[in-house]
Structure formats: structure tokens, C-alpha cells
Amino acid sequence: MTHLSKHFTLDELTVTDHREFDNSPTQEEISNLQRLAQLLEQVKEALGGKPIMINSAFRSKQVNDAVGSSDKSQHRKGCAADLRVPGVTPDEVVRAVIAAGLPYDQIIREFDRWTHISIPNTEDAEPRGVALIIDKAGSRPFA
């Protein structure tokens, strides 16, 4: 088992229900996943050490197409994760990350079921700190 950080493994960040497709990241994508795992460690700390369950992180083109996501998705680069925290609502996750001042690129409460969090697509880019809500009503700033 390859650990990307203290609590997150490569297997965890490449898991997919679409096992019929190869979801193996390149070395560059693994480097991005290592940066993402470091942010996830900070999220875990901001949530008092609670377990973080990864729904989806890295997605190969085939997996990304199968879930109906855009080719521009940060998941394609290994720079985003969708997560759930048992006993903690997506709103509470977003508020904790914002309150902790973590260096996220985007954080999105999606359909009030999970939280999407990302890092910048390149190591030298500054995180944008964009917080959104996406649901049936569309996309809007998190407030």
C-alpha cells in the first residue's frame, strides 16, 4: 500500500466504481495527489481528526467520462477530491475549512451530500479560495 501522506493512500485517492477502466495516474498526477493528500491532512486536523471518506479523487479520462464530468475537471489532474465525513454535514466541512484558513483552490458543497475540495492545478499557482454550492438550483457562492 502506497501512502501519499500519513492518513491517505494512493489506492484511496484512485478508487472508482468503474473498475472496468484503468484508473492509474501518471507520475505527474501522483505528485498532484501527494499535494492533495497534504491538504486533506489539514482538513482532517481542522475537523478534529475525524475520518475522511473519499468518494472520488483522481479520475482517468475513461472514468471521468463515465461519471459525466468535464475534461477540465480538476479530478483529471489528481487535484480534487469528493469526500464525506461521517457525522459531519457538508456545510460543516466547508465552514471548518474556511475557518481554518486552509489553502484550498475550490471547496464546493455538492447536492448537500458531499464536499468537493481541490488544490491549484500546478504547484506554483496560488489557491483561489473559491467556495461554492452546487445543487439542483445551480451554482452559487457559499454563504
mmCIF file of C-alpha atoms in Angstrom:
data_model
loop_
_atom_site.group_PDB
_atom_site.id
_atom_site.type_symbol
_atom_site.label_atom_id
_atom_site.label_comp_id
_atom_site.label_asym_id
_atom_site.label_seq_id
_atom_site.Cartn_x
_atom_site.Cartn_y
_atom_site.Cartn_z
ATOM 1 C CA MET A 1 0.000 0.000 0.000
ATOM 2 C CA THR A 2 1.481 3.303 -1.101
ATOM 3 C CA HIS A 3 0.968 6.119 1.396
ATOM 4 C CA LEU A 4 0.773 9.633 -0.060
ATOM 5 C CA SER A 5 0.571 11.139 3.439
ATOM 6 C CA LYS A 6 0.067 9.912 6.998
ATOM 7 C CA HIS A 7 -3.621 9.040 6.523
ATOM 8 C CA PHE A 8 -4.188 8.833 2.748
ATOM 9 C CA THR A 9 -3.102 6.138 0.290
ATOM 10 C CA LEU A 10 -2.786 6.044 -3.481
ATOM 11 C CA ASP A 11 -5.472 3.325 -3.553
ATOM 12 C CA GLU A 12 -7.865 5.572 -1.630
ATOM 13 C CA LEU A 13 -7.321 8.502 -3.986
ATOM 14 C CA THR A 14 -7.733 6.399 -7.148
ATOM 15 C CA VAL A 15 -10.746 4.307 -6.069
ATOM 16 C CA THR A 16 -13.613 4.093 -8.563
ATOM 17 C CA ASP A 17 -16.838 2.152 -9.023
ATOM 18 C CA HIS A 18 -15.875 1.943 -12.707
ATOM 19 C CA ARG A 19 -13.412 -0.922 -12.255
ATOM 20 C CA GLU A 20 -13.709 -1.848 -15.927
ATOM 21 C CA PHE A 21 -11.472 1.150 -16.700
ATOM 22 C CA ASP A 22 -7.805 1.677 -15.881
ATOM 23 C CA ASN A 23 -7.588 4.474 -13.328
ATOM 24 C CA SER A 24 -3.803 4.552 -12.936
ATOM 25 C CA PRO A 25 -2.302 8.033 -12.586
ATOM 26 C CA THR A 26 0.913 9.176 -14.258
ATOM 27 C CA GLN A 27 3.891 10.256 -12.130
ATOM 28 C CA GLU A 28 2.842 13.910 -12.536
ATOM 29 C CA GLU A 29 -0.690 13.045 -11.388
ATOM 30 C CA ILE A 30 0.731 11.123 -8.404
ATOM 31 C CA SER A 31 2.709 14.250 -7.468
ATOM 32 C CA ASN A 32 -0.557 16.214 -7.566
ATOM 33 C CA LEU A 33 -2.237 13.545 -5.438
ATOM 34 C CA GLN A 34 0.566 13.921 -2.874
ATOM 35 C CA ARG A 35 -0.119 17.670 -2.708
ATOM 36 C CA LEU A 36 -3.860 16.932 -2.433
ATOM 37 C CA ALA A 37 -3.229 14.409 0.378
ATOM 38 C CA GLN A 38 -1.354 17.108 2.304
ATOM 39 C CA LEU A 39 -4.407 19.398 2.068
ATOM 40 C CA LEU A 40 -6.657 16.503 3.130
ATOM 41 C CA GLU A 41 -4.439 16.043 6.211
ATOM 42 C CA GLN A 42 -5.087 19.700 7.068
ATOM 43 C CA VAL A 43 -8.844 19.176 6.547
ATOM 44 C CA LYS A 44 -8.714 16.156 8.882
ATOM 45 C CA GLU A 45 -6.943 18.264 11.506
ATOM 46 C CA ALA A 46 -9.478 21.109 11.108
ATOM 47 C CA LEU A 47 -12.227 18.539 11.768
ATOM 48 C CA GLY A 48 -10.643 17.319 14.984
ATOM 49 C CA GLY A 49 -9.154 14.152 13.458
ATOM 50 C CA LYS A 50 -12.457 12.715 12.246
ATOM 51 C CA PRO A 51 -12.265 10.074 9.482
ATOM 52 C CA ILE A 52 -12.495 11.344 5.914
ATOM 53 C CA MET A 53 -14.123 9.033 3.376
ATOM 54 C CA ILE A 54 -13.045 9.650 -0.234
ATOM 55 C CA ASN A 55 -15.830 9.176 -2.804
ATOM 56 C CA SER A 56 -13.640 10.149 -5.755
ATOM 57 C CA ALA A 57 -10.296 11.842 -6.304
ATOM 58 C CA PHE A 58 -8.164 11.064 -9.377
ATOM 59 C CA ARG A 59 -10.137 10.098 -12.485
ATOM 60 C CA SER A 60 -8.647 8.811 -15.728
ATOM 61 C CA LYS A 61 -10.314 10.133 -18.894
ATOM 62 C CA GLN A 62 -12.426 6.973 -19.205
ATOM 63 C CA VAL A 63 -13.582 7.123 -15.575
ATOM 64 C CA ASN A 64 -14.225 10.858 -15.824
ATOM 65 C CA ASP A 65 -16.288 10.362 -18.994
ATOM 66 C CA ALA A 66 -18.212 7.512 -17.333
ATOM 67 C CA VAL A 67 -19.283 9.769 -14.445
ATOM 68 C CA GLY A 68 -20.278 12.525 -16.875
ATOM 69 C CA SER A 69 -17.721 15.079 -15.718
ATOM 70 C CA SER A 70 -15.932 17.750 -17.763
ATOM 71 C CA ASP A 71 -12.464 17.153 -19.222
ATOM 72 C CA LYS A 72 -11.484 20.367 -17.396
ATOM 73 C CA SER A 73 -12.336 18.801 -14.018
ATOM 74 C CA GLN A 74 -9.505 19.026 -11.500
ATOM 75 C CA HIS A 75 -10.155 15.341 -10.753
ATOM 76 C CA ARG A 76 -8.491 14.589 -14.123
ATOM 77 C CA LYS A 77 -5.205 16.052 -12.865
ATOM 78 C CA GLY A 78 -5.318 14.480 -9.397
ATOM 79 C CA CYS A 79 -6.006 17.891 -7.872
ATOM 80 C CA ALA A 80 -9.518 17.332 -6.433
ATOM 81 C CA ALA A 81 -11.351 15.007 -4.063
ATOM 82 C CA ASP A 82 -15.001 14.483 -3.239
ATOM 83 C CA LEU A 83 -15.356 13.470 0.392
ATOM 84 C CA ARG A 84 -17.741 12.692 3.204
ATOM 85 C CA VAL A 85 -17.110 12.894 6.930
ATOM 86 C CA PRO A 86 -19.363 10.617 8.999
ATOM 87 C CA GLY A 87 -21.393 12.651 11.495
ATOM 88 C CA VAL A 88 -20.432 15.968 9.872
ATOM 89 C CA THR A 89 -22.592 17.725 7.258
ATOM 90 C CA PRO A 90 -21.044 19.050 4.041
ATOM 91 C CA ASP A 91 -21.872 22.583 5.280
ATOM 92 C CA GLU A 92 -19.931 21.944 8.479
ATOM 93 C CA VAL A 93 -16.958 20.633 6.486
ATOM 94 C CA VAL A 94 -16.922 23.747 4.276
ATOM 95 C CA ARG A 95 -17.235 26.081 7.278
ATOM 96 C CA ALA A 96 -14.423 24.294 9.153
ATOM 97 C CA VAL A 97 -12.077 24.501 6.146
ATOM 98 C CA ILE A 98 -12.817 28.204 5.647
ATOM 99 C CA ALA A 99 -12.485 28.954 9.393
ATOM 100 C CA ALA A 100 -9.118 27.163 9.499
ATOM 101 C CA GLY A 101 -7.830 29.328 6.634
ATOM 102 C CA LEU A 102 -6.728 26.283 4.625
ATOM 103 C CA PRO A 103 -5.131 26.887 1.198
ATOM 104 C CA TYR A 104 -7.857 25.338 -0.993
ATOM 105 C CA ASP A 105 -8.384 26.218 -4.637
ATOM 106 C CA GLN A 106 -12.097 25.363 -4.609
ATOM 107 C CA ILE A 107 -14.423 23.962 -1.981
ATOM 108 C CA ILE A 108 -17.925 23.054 -3.052
ATOM 109 C CA ARG A 109 -20.910 21.735 -1.131
ATOM 110 C CA GLU A 110 -22.353 19.422 -3.779
ATOM 111 C CA PHE A 111 -26.032 18.482 -3.583
ATOM 112 C CA ASP A 112 -25.731 18.664 0.230
ATOM 113 C CA ARG A 113 -24.328 15.114 0.053
ATOM 114 C CA TRP A 114 -20.552 15.542 -0.189
ATOM 115 C CA THR A 115 -17.801 18.157 -0.253
ATOM 116 C CA HIS A 116 -15.511 18.740 -3.228
ATOM 117 C CA ILE A 117 -12.117 20.234 -2.381
ATOM 118 C CA SER A 118 -9.218 20.998 -4.695
ATOM 119 C CA ILE A 119 -5.703 22.340 -4.868
ATOM 120 C CA PRO A 120 -4.289 24.516 -7.682
ATOM 121 C CA ASN A 121 -3.501 22.583 -10.876
ATOM 122 C CA THR A 122 0.185 23.488 -10.619
ATOM 123 C CA GLU A 123 2.487 23.639 -7.628
ATOM 124 C CA ASP A 124 3.442 27.269 -8.280
ATOM 125 C CA ALA A 125 -0.139 28.601 -8.592
ATOM 126 C CA GLU A 126 -1.824 30.404 -5.724
ATOM 127 C CA PRO A 127 -5.024 28.795 -4.381
ATOM 128 C CA ARG A 128 -8.092 30.784 -5.478
ATOM 129 C CA GLY A 129 -10.107 30.168 -2.312
ATOM 130 C CA VAL A 130 -13.412 29.814 -4.190
ATOM 131 C CA ALA A 131 -16.302 28.480 -2.052
ATOM 132 C CA LEU A 132 -19.481 27.377 -3.844
ATOM 133 C CA ILE A 133 -22.727 25.476 -3.509
ATOM 134 C CA ILE A 134 -23.858 23.278 -6.392
ATOM 135 C CA ASP A 135 -27.295 21.684 -6.341
ATOM 136 C CA LYS A 136 -30.476 21.373 -8.415
ATOM 137 C CA ALA A 137 -30.840 25.152 -8.312
ATOM 138 C CA GLY A 138 -27.438 25.598 -9.982
ATOM 139 C CA SER A 139 -24.154 27.053 -8.772
ATOM 140 C CA ARG A 140 -23.758 29.977 -6.373
ATOM 141 C CA PRO A 141 -21.314 31.353 -3.793
ATOM 142 C CA PHE A 142 -21.213 29.567 -0.436
ATOM 143 C CA ALA A 143 -22.580 31.859 2.258
#
